[in-house]
Each structure stands twice: as C-alpha cells, then as structure tokens.
Amino acid sequence: MKIFSGIQPTNQLHIGNYLGAVKQWVQLQENHECIYCIVDLHALTIPYDPKNLQEKIKETVIALIAAGLDPEKCIIFTQSHVKEHAELGWLLNTICPIGELERMTQYKDKSKKFKENINAGLLDYPVLMAGDVLLYKGQAVPVGKDQEQHVELMRTLARKFNQKFGKTFEEPKSLILQEGAKIMSLVDPKKKMSKSDDPKSCIFLFDTAEAITKKIMAATTDSGKDIKFNLTKKPGISNLLMIYSLLTGKTTQELEKEFAGKNYGEFKKSLAQVVVNYLEPFRKKQTEFAARDVYVQEILKQGAARAQKIAETTMREVKQKMGLI
Ligand code: AMP
Ligand code: TRP
C-alpha cells in the first residue's frame, strides 16, 4: 500500500499526535511504501513567525525520528521543497466546489479561533491537502479522527478528476485507529488535546518527568471516585484510562480491575510513571539528534529529492490530461 501523511510544524508534538497518528506511521513503515511530510505550506494559514519557522521544521523532524520514524524505511521531507504540491493544489482548486470547503469543521473552528486572519488559505487548506496525497497516488492516509472529513474530500476530488479527465488517481482511504484517534485535553476532557491550546492540557513527547507528573496530577477528573471507563459520564478518567491502556497494552477493563478500590490520586500517580517511562527513550533520542544538525538536514534533502521524482511524474500525467501540455 502507498501511504502518505503529514504533520504541521506548528508546535511540539504531543501524546495525541503520537497515539493518533505517528505511532501508526512507525508501524506502517515496516511493510509499506510510506511518505511523511512536514507541511509547512499548511502552517502558513494561521499566524506564525517567519523567523522561527525553520527551527520548528527541524524540531518536528527530530521529534518524528525520535518517535521511531526511520529515514531508511520511509521518505521524510518538507512540503515546500517540492513545488508540485502548490501546483497540484491550484489545479484541484478548479474542480473543487466551494460549498465542500465552507462546510469543513476545521475551517469553521479555525475561523472562529483566528477571527482577525480568515485568509483564503484557511478555506483552501483541504484542497492543498488533497493534492499532497494525490501527488504520490497515495492509497491510505493514517491520521487522527479530526482529519477524516479532509480525507473524504480527497476521495471526492480524485473521483471528480477521474471522471473529467480520465482515470488517474485512486481514492485514498483514511486509516483511523479504533482507539487513540482522539486523545482529549487534560484540562477540558470534552475538547481534543491540541498543540495550540494551554500547555497544561497537553503531554508533550519531550516533557520532563516533573512536568508530566505535574500535568497528570492536575488533570481534570470527574465527580465520584471510581476508576471506571465511561466516556459520557466520566470523560476525564476515561481519557486517562485510554492513555494508560494504549501505553501499556492492558485493556481498560483490566485497568478498572487493577485500580478497583483505589482513588484518583493513586491512579494518576501510576499513570504518570507509565508515561514517564514510555517517553524516556524519546527524550534521549531527541537530545542525541538535536546535536546532529547536518544529519537532520540531510534527511530532509534526500527525502525531498526522492519525493520530487514521484511528484514530477504525476504532474506530467496530470498536465497532459488537463490539456496543459
Ligand atoms: P496536527 O497537530 O494538526 O498537525 O496533527 C497531526 C496528526 O495528529 C494528525 O493526523 C491529527 O489527526 C493527529 N492528532 C492531532 N491531535 C490529536 C488528538 N488529540 N488525538 C489523536 N490524534 C490527534
Ligand atoms: N491537515 C493535517 C493536520 O492538520 C496535516 C496534513 C496536511 C496532512 N497534508 C496532509 C495529513 C496529507 C495527511 C495527509 O493534521
């Protein structure tokens, strides 16, 4: 299977990014042709500082390799290094009904959040994203639940293109995990954990042991005192149980048994230890790669060169079919 996915270089990676998306990426690279992209062009649609964009990109690559991506097994590159992304994005714009874009949940959320900066890129974001995947004729897209609607649009655009210009693209499917696809905020367990929220609501992959413990101990829990998995009645504890389960491989039922009769404090203390232990090797690797600037730049350079070749071939076919050459 041809796999494509992307991540924005906007902030540090958190455990939601890892459990919902990146953990799948690491597994898929073993048996599939995988392309993973740091989507800097997408990141321009919300306020950002040009002075530190390069630094953020570097941090994101380091985070991905520290979390287990292996540049020998997959392609890792920066979106803007392959200019065909913008080019295919434009061509797909011409077949995308604007109504499809206006109803996107992420567009609605972001235009509320960034009222001062509702730029056309924010609306057009899902078309660029469709181009990202179609450029490599991607067949499957491992993402968290929040991206499902965008992958649906990819299929719509692939179908429309094929109907208009002849069979060119496959319709990519999303790979969304049954569990972990939506890790919730530690502060408000009704909202998803998000990079751009309060840092107290996220466990970042490279948080110190002290920071992790402090955040988990302070996480919002529910009324009552039983450690029970119940998403509607106990969203706070259920989210913590889910994280515990995903990091240890124990089911939430097993955990309920293990913690029967214990209080929230005891459970949280144990979870904090689990998270600290799980993330410790990530932190070590991050420190190691942070000191190897040349190596990191080389990964991106080679990744872009490999991606470029595939992108050029697709663009030639697309342009021919659209009558541009
Ligand atoms: P982003 O942080 O928006 O660049 O997202 C990168 C990847 O992480 C995407 O596949 C998202 O769907 C996924 N993701 C982001 N937040 C969460 C979350 N709270 N739970 C699970 N997956 C998430
Ligand atoms: N929109 C995705 C996110 O916010 C990132 C992304 C951009 C992406 N292009 C992609 C994900 C292509 C999968 C495939 O998380």
CSV table of C-alpha atoms and ligand atoms in Angstrom, one decimal:
chain,number,residue,atom,x,y,z
A,1,MET,CA,0.0,0.0,0.0
A,2,LYS,CA,1.2,3.5,-0.7
A,3,ILE,CA,0.9,5.6,2.5
A,4,PHE,CA,1.0,9.4,2.8
A,5,SER,CA,0.5,11.5,5.8
A,6,GLY,CA,1.5,15.0,7.0
A,7,ILE,CA,2.1,17.0,10.2
A,8,GLN,CA,2.3,20.7,10.7
A,9,PRO,CA,5.5,22.2,12.1
A,10,THR,CA,3.5,24.4,14.5
A,11,ASN,CA,4.4,23.3,17.9
A,12,GLN,CA,5.9,20.4,19.9
A,13,LEU,CA,4.3,17.0,19.3
A,14,HIS,CA,2.0,15.8,22.0
A,15,ILE,CA,0.9,12.4,23.0
A,16,GLY,CA,-2.3,12.8,21.0
A,17,ASN,CA,-0.3,13.3,17.8
A,18,TYR,CA,1.7,10.2,18.7
A,19,LEU,CA,-1.1,7.9,19.7
A,20,GLY,CA,-3.5,9.0,17.0
A,21,ALA,CA,-1.1,9.3,14.1
A,22,VAL,CA,2.7,8.9,14.5
A,23,LYS,CA,2.5,5.5,16.2
A,24,GLN,CA,0.7,4.2,13.1
A,25,TRP,CA,3.3,5.8,10.8
A,26,VAL,CA,6.1,4.0,12.7
A,27,GLN,CA,4.3,0.6,12.3
A,28,LEU,CA,3.4,1.1,8.7
A,29,GLN,CA,6.9,2.0,7.5
A,30,GLU,CA,7.9,-1.7,8.2
A,31,ASN,CA,5.7,-3.1,5.4
A,32,HIS,CA,4.6,-0.3,3.1
A,33,GLU,CA,5.8,2.4,0.9
A,34,CYS,CA,5.5,5.4,3.2
A,35,ILE,CA,5.9,9.2,2.6
A,36,TYR,CA,5.7,11.5,5.6
A,37,CYS,CA,5.6,15.3,5.0
A,38,ILE,CA,6.2,18.3,7.3
A,39,VAL,CA,3.5,20.5,5.9
A,40,ASP,CA,5.0,24.0,6.2
A,41,LEU,CA,2.7,25.4,3.5
A,42,HIS,CA,-0.3,24.4,5.6
A,43,ALA,CA,1.2,26.0,8.7
A,44,LEU,CA,1.2,29.4,7.0
A,45,THR,CA,-2.6,29.6,7.2
A,46,ILE,CA,-2.6,30.5,10.9
A,47,PRO,CA,-0.5,33.3,12.5
A,48,TYR,CA,3.2,32.3,12.7
A,49,ASP,CA,6.6,33.9,13.0
A,50,PRO,CA,8.8,33.6,9.8
A,51,LYS,CA,11.9,33.9,12.0
A,52,ASN,CA,11.4,30.6,13.7
A,53,LEU,CA,9.7,28.5,11.1
A,54,GLN,CA,12.9,26.7,10.1
A,55,GLU,CA,13.6,25.9,13.7
A,56,LYS,CA,10.1,24.4,14.1
A,57,ILE,CA,10.5,22.3,11.0
A,58,LYS,CA,13.8,21.0,12.4
A,59,GLU,CA,12.2,20.3,15.7
A,60,THR,CA,9.4,18.4,14.0
A,61,VAL,CA,11.7,16.1,12.0
A,62,ILE,CA,13.7,15.4,15.2
A,63,ALA,CA,10.5,14.6,17.0
A,64,LEU,CA,9.4,12.2,14.3
A,65,ILE,CA,12.7,10.3,14.2
A,66,ALA,CA,12.9,10.3,18.0
A,67,ALA,CA,9.4,8.7,18.0
A,68,GLY,CA,10.6,5.9,15.7
A,69,LEU,CA,10.5,7.0,12.0
A,70,ASP,CA,13.5,5.6,10.1
A,71,PRO,CA,14.6,7.6,7.1
A,72,GLU,CA,15.9,4.3,5.6
A,73,LYS,CA,12.4,2.9,5.7
A,74,CYS,CA,10.3,5.9,4.7
A,75,ILE,CA,10.6,9.3,2.9
A,76,ILE,CA,10.5,12.3,5.2
A,77,PHE,CA,10.5,15.7,3.6
A,78,THR,CA,9.3,19.3,3.8
A,79,GLN,CA,6.3,20.2,1.7
A,80,SER,CA,7.6,23.5,0.3
A,81,HIS,CA,10.7,21.8,-1.0
A,82,VAL,CA,8.6,20.0,-3.6
A,83,LYS,CA,6.9,22.8,-5.6
A,84,GLU,CA,4.5,20.4,-7.2
A,85,HIS,CA,2.3,20.5,-4.0
A,86,ALA,CA,1.3,24.1,-4.7
A,87,GLU,CA,0.9,23.4,-8.4
A,88,LEU,CA,-1.4,20.4,-8.0
A,89,GLY,CA,-3.3,22.3,-5.2
A,90,TRP,CA,-4.1,25.0,-7.7
A,91,LEU,CA,-5.3,22.6,-10.4
A,92,LEU,CA,-7.5,20.8,-8.0
A,93,ASN,CA,-9.0,24.1,-6.9
A,94,THR,CA,-10.5,24.4,-10.3
A,95,ILE,CA,-12.6,21.2,-9.8
A,96,CYS,CA,-13.5,21.7,-6.1
A,97,PRO,CA,-17.0,23.0,-5.3
A,98,ILE,CA,-16.6,25.9,-2.8
A,99,GLY,CA,-19.5,24.6,-0.7
A,100,GLU,CA,-17.4,21.5,0.2
A,101,LEU,CA,-14.9,23.8,1.7
A,102,GLU,CA,-17.3,26.0,3.6
A,103,ARG,CA,-18.8,23.1,5.5
A,104,MET,CA,-15.5,21.8,6.8
A,105,THR,CA,-15.4,21.6,10.6
A,106,GLN,CA,-11.7,22.6,10.9
A,107,TYR,CA,-12.4,25.7,8.7
A,108,LYS,CA,-15.3,26.7,10.9
A,109,ASP,CA,-13.2,26.2,14.1
A,110,LYS,CA,-10.2,28.0,12.9
A,111,SER,CA,-12.1,30.9,11.5
A,112,LYS,CA,-13.6,31.3,14.9
A,113,LYS,CA,-10.3,31.0,16.7
A,114,PHE,CA,-8.4,33.3,14.3
A,115,LYS,CA,-11.1,35.9,13.6
A,116,GLU,CA,-8.5,38.5,12.6
A,117,ASN,CA,-7.0,36.3,10.0
A,118,ILE,CA,-9.6,34.4,8.0
A,119,ASN,CA,-7.4,34.1,4.9
A,120,ALA,CA,-8.3,32.3,1.7
A,121,GLY,CA,-5.6,29.7,2.5
A,122,LEU,CA,-7.6,28.6,5.6
A,123,LEU,CA,-10.6,27.8,3.4
A,124,ASP,CA,-8.5,26.2,0.7
A,125,TYR,CA,-6.4,24.1,3.1
A,126,PRO,CA,-8.2,20.8,2.4
A,127,VAL,CA,-7.6,21.2,-1.4
A,128,LEU,CA,-3.8,21.6,-0.8
A,129,MET,CA,-4.1,18.6,1.5
A,130,ALA,CA,-5.8,16.5,-1.2
A,131,GLY,CA,-3.0,17.5,-3.6
A,132,ASP,CA,-0.4,16.3,-1.1
A,133,VAL,CA,-1.8,12.8,-1.1
A,134,LEU,CA,-2.8,12.6,-4.8
A,135,LEU,CA,0.6,13.8,-5.9
A,136,TYR,CA,2.1,10.5,-4.8
A,137,LYS,CA,-1.1,8.5,-5.7
A,138,GLY,CA,-1.4,7.7,-2.1
A,139,GLN,CA,-3.9,4.9,-1.2
A,140,ALA,CA,-4.1,5.2,2.6
A,141,VAL,CA,-3.7,8.2,4.9
A,142,PRO,CA,-3.0,7.4,8.6
A,143,VAL,CA,-4.5,10.3,10.6
A,144,GLY,CA,-6.4,11.2,13.8
A,145,LYS,CA,-10.2,11.4,13.7
A,146,ASP,CA,-10.2,15.2,13.2
A,147,GLN,CA,-8.8,14.7,9.6
A,148,GLU,CA,-11.5,12.3,8.4
A,149,GLN,CA,-13.5,14.9,6.7
A,150,HIS,CA,-10.5,16.1,4.8
A,151,VAL,CA,-9.7,12.6,3.6
A,152,GLU,CA,-13.3,12.3,2.4
A,153,LEU,CA,-12.7,15.4,0.2
A,154,MET,CA,-9.6,13.8,-1.2
A,155,ARG,CA,-11.8,10.9,-2.4
A,156,THR,CA,-14.3,13.3,-3.9
A,157,LEU,CA,-11.6,15.3,-5.8
A,158,ALA,CA,-9.9,12.1,-7.0
A,159,ARG,CA,-13.3,10.9,-8.3
A,160,LYS,CA,-14.1,14.2,-10.0
A,161,PHE,CA,-10.7,14.4,-11.6
A,162,ASN,CA,-11.0,10.8,-12.9
A,163,GLN,CA,-14.5,11.5,-14.3
A,164,LYS,CA,-13.5,14.7,-16.1
A,165,PHE,CA,-10.0,13.8,-17.3
A,166,GLY,CA,-9.8,10.0,-17.3
A,167,LYS,CA,-8.6,7.5,-14.6
A,168,THR,CA,-5.6,9.0,-12.9
A,169,PHE,CA,-6.0,8.7,-9.1
A,170,GLU,CA,-7.1,6.1,-6.7
A,171,GLU,CA,-9.5,7.2,-4.0
A,172,PRO,CA,-7.4,7.3,-0.8
A,173,LYS,CA,-8.9,5.8,2.4
A,174,SER,CA,-8.2,7.1,5.9
A,175,LEU,CA,-6.5,4.9,8.4
A,176,ILE,CA,-8.0,5.9,11.7
A,177,LEU,CA,-7.3,3.9,14.8
A,178,GLN,CA,-10.2,2.4,16.8
A,179,GLU,CA,-8.6,3.6,20.0
A,180,GLY,CA,-6.4,6.7,20.4
A,181,ALA,CA,-7.8,8.5,17.4
A,182,LYS,CA,-8.9,11.3,19.7
A,183,ILE,CA,-7.0,11.9,22.8
A,184,MET,CA,-8.6,14.6,24.9
A,185,SER,CA,-7.3,17.7,26.7
A,186,LEU,CA,-6.1,17.2,30.3
A,187,VAL,CA,-7.7,20.5,31.3
A,188,ASP,CA,-11.0,20.1,29.4
A,189,PRO,CA,-11.7,16.4,28.5
A,190,LYS,CA,-14.6,17.5,26.2
A,191,LYS,CA,-12.0,19.0,23.8
A,192,LYS,CA,-9.3,17.3,21.9
A,193,MET,CA,-5.7,17.7,23.0
A,194,SER,CA,-4.4,20.4,20.7
A,195,LYS,CA,-0.9,21.8,20.2
A,196,SER,CA,-2.2,25.3,20.1
A,197,ASP,CA,-4.0,25.1,23.5
A,198,ASP,CA,-2.8,25.7,27.0
A,199,PRO,CA,0.4,23.7,27.6
A,200,LYS,CA,-1.2,22.2,30.7
A,201,SER,CA,-3.7,20.5,28.5
A,202,CYS,CA,-1.0,18.5,26.6
A,203,ILE,CA,1.6,16.0,27.4
A,204,PHE,CA,4.4,16.8,25.0
A,205,LEU,CA,6.6,14.0,23.9
A,206,PHE,CA,9.7,15.6,25.4
A,207,ASP,CA,8.2,17.0,28.6
A,208,THR,CA,10.4,16.4,31.7
A,209,ALA,CA,9.3,13.7,34.2
A,210,GLU,CA,8.4,16.5,36.6
A,211,ALA,CA,6.3,18.3,34.0
A,212,ILE,CA,4.5,15.1,33.0
A,213,THR,CA,3.7,14.2,36.7
A,214,LYS,CA,2.5,17.7,37.5
A,215,LYS,CA,0.2,17.8,34.5
A,216,ILE,CA,-1.3,14.4,35.1
A,217,MET,CA,-1.8,15.0,38.8
A,218,ALA,CA,-3.6,18.3,37.9
A,219,ALA,CA,-5.7,16.8,35.1
A,220,THR,CA,-9.4,17.4,35.3
A,221,THR,CA,-11.3,14.4,36.6
A,222,ASP,CA,-14.9,13.8,37.2
A,223,SER,CA,-17.2,13.6,40.2
A,224,GLY,CA,-17.3,10.3,42.1
A,225,LYS,CA,-14.2,8.4,42.9
A,226,ASP,CA,-14.2,5.1,41.0
A,227,ILE,CA,-11.8,4.4,38.2
A,228,LYS,CA,-14.3,3.5,35.6
A,229,PHE,CA,-14.3,3.8,31.8
A,230,ASN,CA,-17.4,5.8,30.8
A,231,LEU,CA,-16.9,8.4,28.1
A,232,THR,CA,-20.2,10.3,28.7
A,233,LYS,CA,-20.3,10.2,32.5
A,234,LYS,CA,-16.6,10.2,33.2
A,235,PRO,CA,-14.7,11.8,30.3
A,236,GLY,CA,-11.7,12.9,32.4
A,237,ILE,CA,-10.9,9.5,33.9
A,238,SER,CA,-11.8,7.7,30.7
A,239,ASN,CA,-9.3,9.8,28.7
A,240,LEU,CA,-6.6,8.9,31.3
A,241,LEU,CA,-7.6,5.3,31.2
A,242,MET,CA,-7.3,5.3,27.4
A,243,ILE,CA,-3.8,6.8,27.6
A,244,TYR,CA,-2.8,4.2,30.2
A,245,SER,CA,-4.2,1.4,28.1
A,246,LEU,CA,-2.6,2.5,24.9
A,247,LEU,CA,0.8,2.8,26.5
A,248,THR,CA,0.8,-0.5,28.4
A,249,GLY,CA,-1.3,-2.7,26.1
A,250,LYS,CA,-3.7,-3.5,29.0
A,251,THR,CA,-7.4,-3.2,28.3
A,252,THR,CA,-9.4,-0.5,30.1
A,253,GLN,CA,-11.4,-3.4,31.8
A,254,GLU,CA,-8.2,-4.9,33.1
A,255,LEU,CA,-7.2,-1.5,34.4
A,256,GLU,CA,-10.6,-1.0,36.1
A,257,LYS,CA,-9.9,-4.2,37.9
A,258,GLU,CA,-6.4,-3.3,38.8
A,259,PHE,CA,-7.5,0.0,40.3
A,260,ALA,CA,-10.7,-1.1,42.0
A,261,GLY,CA,-10.9,0.5,45.4
A,262,LYS,CA,-8.1,2.9,44.6
A,263,ASN,CA,-8.6,6.6,44.4
A,264,TYR,CA,-8.0,9.1,41.6
A,265,GLY,CA,-4.7,10.2,43.2
A,266,GLU,CA,-3.3,6.7,43.3
A,267,PHE,CA,-4.3,6.0,39.7
A,268,LYS,CA,-2.8,9.3,38.4
A,269,LYS,CA,0.5,8.6,40.2
A,270,SER,CA,0.7,5.2,38.5
A,271,LEU,CA,-0.2,6.7,35.1
A,272,ALA,CA,2.4,9.4,35.5
A,273,GLN,CA,5.0,6.7,36.0
A,274,VAL,CA,3.8,4.8,32.9
A,275,VAL,CA,4.0,7.9,30.7
A,276,VAL,CA,7.4,9.0,32.1
A,277,ASN,CA,8.9,5.5,31.4
A,278,TYR,CA,7.3,5.3,28.0
A,279,LEU,CA,8.6,8.7,26.9
A,280,GLU,CA,12.1,8.5,28.4
A,281,PRO,CA,13.8,6.8,25.3
A,282,PHE,CA,12.1,9.5,23.1
A,283,ARG,CA,13.7,12.3,25.2
A,284,LYS,CA,17.1,10.6,25.0
A,285,LYS,CA,16.9,10.3,21.2
A,286,GLN,CA,15.7,13.9,20.9
A,287,THR,CA,18.8,15.2,22.7
A,288,GLU,CA,21.0,13.0,20.5
A,289,PHE,CA,19.5,14.2,17.2
A,290,ALA,CA,19.3,17.8,18.3
A,291,ALA,CA,23.1,17.8,18.3
A,292,ARG,CA,23.3,16.3,14.7
A,293,ASP,CA,22.2,19.2,12.6
A,294,VAL,CA,23.9,18.1,9.4
A,295,TYR,CA,22.3,14.6,9.6
A,296,VAL,CA,18.8,16.1,10.1
A,297,GLN,CA,19.2,18.5,7.1
A,298,GLU,CA,20.5,15.6,5.0
A,299,ILE,CA,17.4,13.5,5.8
A,300,LEU,CA,15.2,16.4,4.5
A,301,LYS,CA,17.3,16.9,1.5
A,302,GLN,CA,17.3,13.3,0.4
A,303,GLY,CA,13.6,13.0,1.3
A,304,ALA,CA,12.8,15.9,-0.9
A,305,ALA,CA,14.8,14.6,-3.8
A,306,ARG,CA,13.0,11.2,-3.7
A,307,ALA,CA,9.6,12.8,-3.3
A,308,GLN,CA,10.3,15.2,-6.2
A,309,LYS,CA,10.9,12.4,-8.7
A,310,ILE,CA,7.5,10.9,-7.9
A,311,ALA,CA,5.8,14.3,-7.9
A,312,GLU,CA,7.2,15.2,-11.3
A,313,THR,CA,5.9,12.0,-12.9
A,314,THR,CA,2.4,12.6,-11.6
A,315,MET,CA,2.4,16.2,-12.6
A,316,ARG,CA,3.4,15.4,-16.2
A,317,GLU,CA,0.4,13.0,-16.4
A,318,VAL,CA,-2.0,15.5,-14.8
A,319,LYS,CA,-0.9,18.3,-17.1
A,320,GLN,CA,-1.2,16.1,-20.1
A,321,LYS,CA,-4.7,15.0,-19.1
A,322,MET,CA,-5.8,18.6,-18.4
A,323,GLY,CA,-4.5,19.8,-21.7
A,324,LEU,CA,-1.7,21.9,-20.3
A,325,ILE,CA,1.0,20.2,-22.4
B,1,AMP,P1,-1.6,18.4,13.7
B,1,AMP,O1,-1.2,18.5,15.1
B,1,AMP,O2,-2.9,19.0,13.4
B,1,AMP,O3,-0.6,18.7,12.7
B,1,AMP,O4,-1.9,16.8,13.6
B,1,AMP,C1,-1.0,15.8,13.3
B,1,AMP,C2,-1.7,14.5,13.3
B,1,AMP,O5,-2.1,14.1,14.7
B,1,AMP,C3,-3.0,14.4,12.5
B,1,AMP,O6,-3.1,13.1,11.9
B,1,AMP,C4,-4.1,14.5,13.6
B,1,AMP,O7,-5.3,13.9,13.2
B,1,AMP,C5,-3.4,13.8,14.8
B,1,AMP,N1,-4.0,14.4,16.1
B,1,AMP,C6,-3.9,15.7,16.4
B,1,AMP,N2,-4.5,15.9,17.7
B,1,AMP,C7,-4.9,14.6,18.1
B,1,AMP,C8,-5.5,14.1,19.3
B,1,AMP,N3,-5.8,14.9,20.3
B,1,AMP,N4,-5.8,12.8,19.3
B,1,AMP,C9,-5.5,12.0,18.3
B,1,AMP,N5,-4.8,12.4,17.2
B,1,AMP,C10,-4.5,13.7,17.0
B,2,TRP,N1,-4.1,18.7,7.9
B,2,TRP,C1,-3.3,17.8,8.6
B,2,TRP,C2,-3.3,18.1,10.1
B,2,TRP,O1,-3.6,19.2,10.5
B,2,TRP,C3,-1.9,17.8,8.1
B,2,TRP,C4,-1.8,17.4,6.7
B,2,TRP,C5,-1.5,18.1,5.6
B,2,TRP,C6,-2.0,16.0,6.2
B,2,TRP,N2,-1.5,17.4,4.4
B,2,TRP,C7,-1.8,16.1,4.7
B,2,TRP,C8,-2.3,14.8,6.7
B,2,TRP,C9,-1.9,15.0,3.9
B,2,TRP,C10,-2.5,13.7,5.9
B,2,TRP,C11,-2.3,13.8,4.5
B,2,TRP,O2,-3.0,17.3,10.9
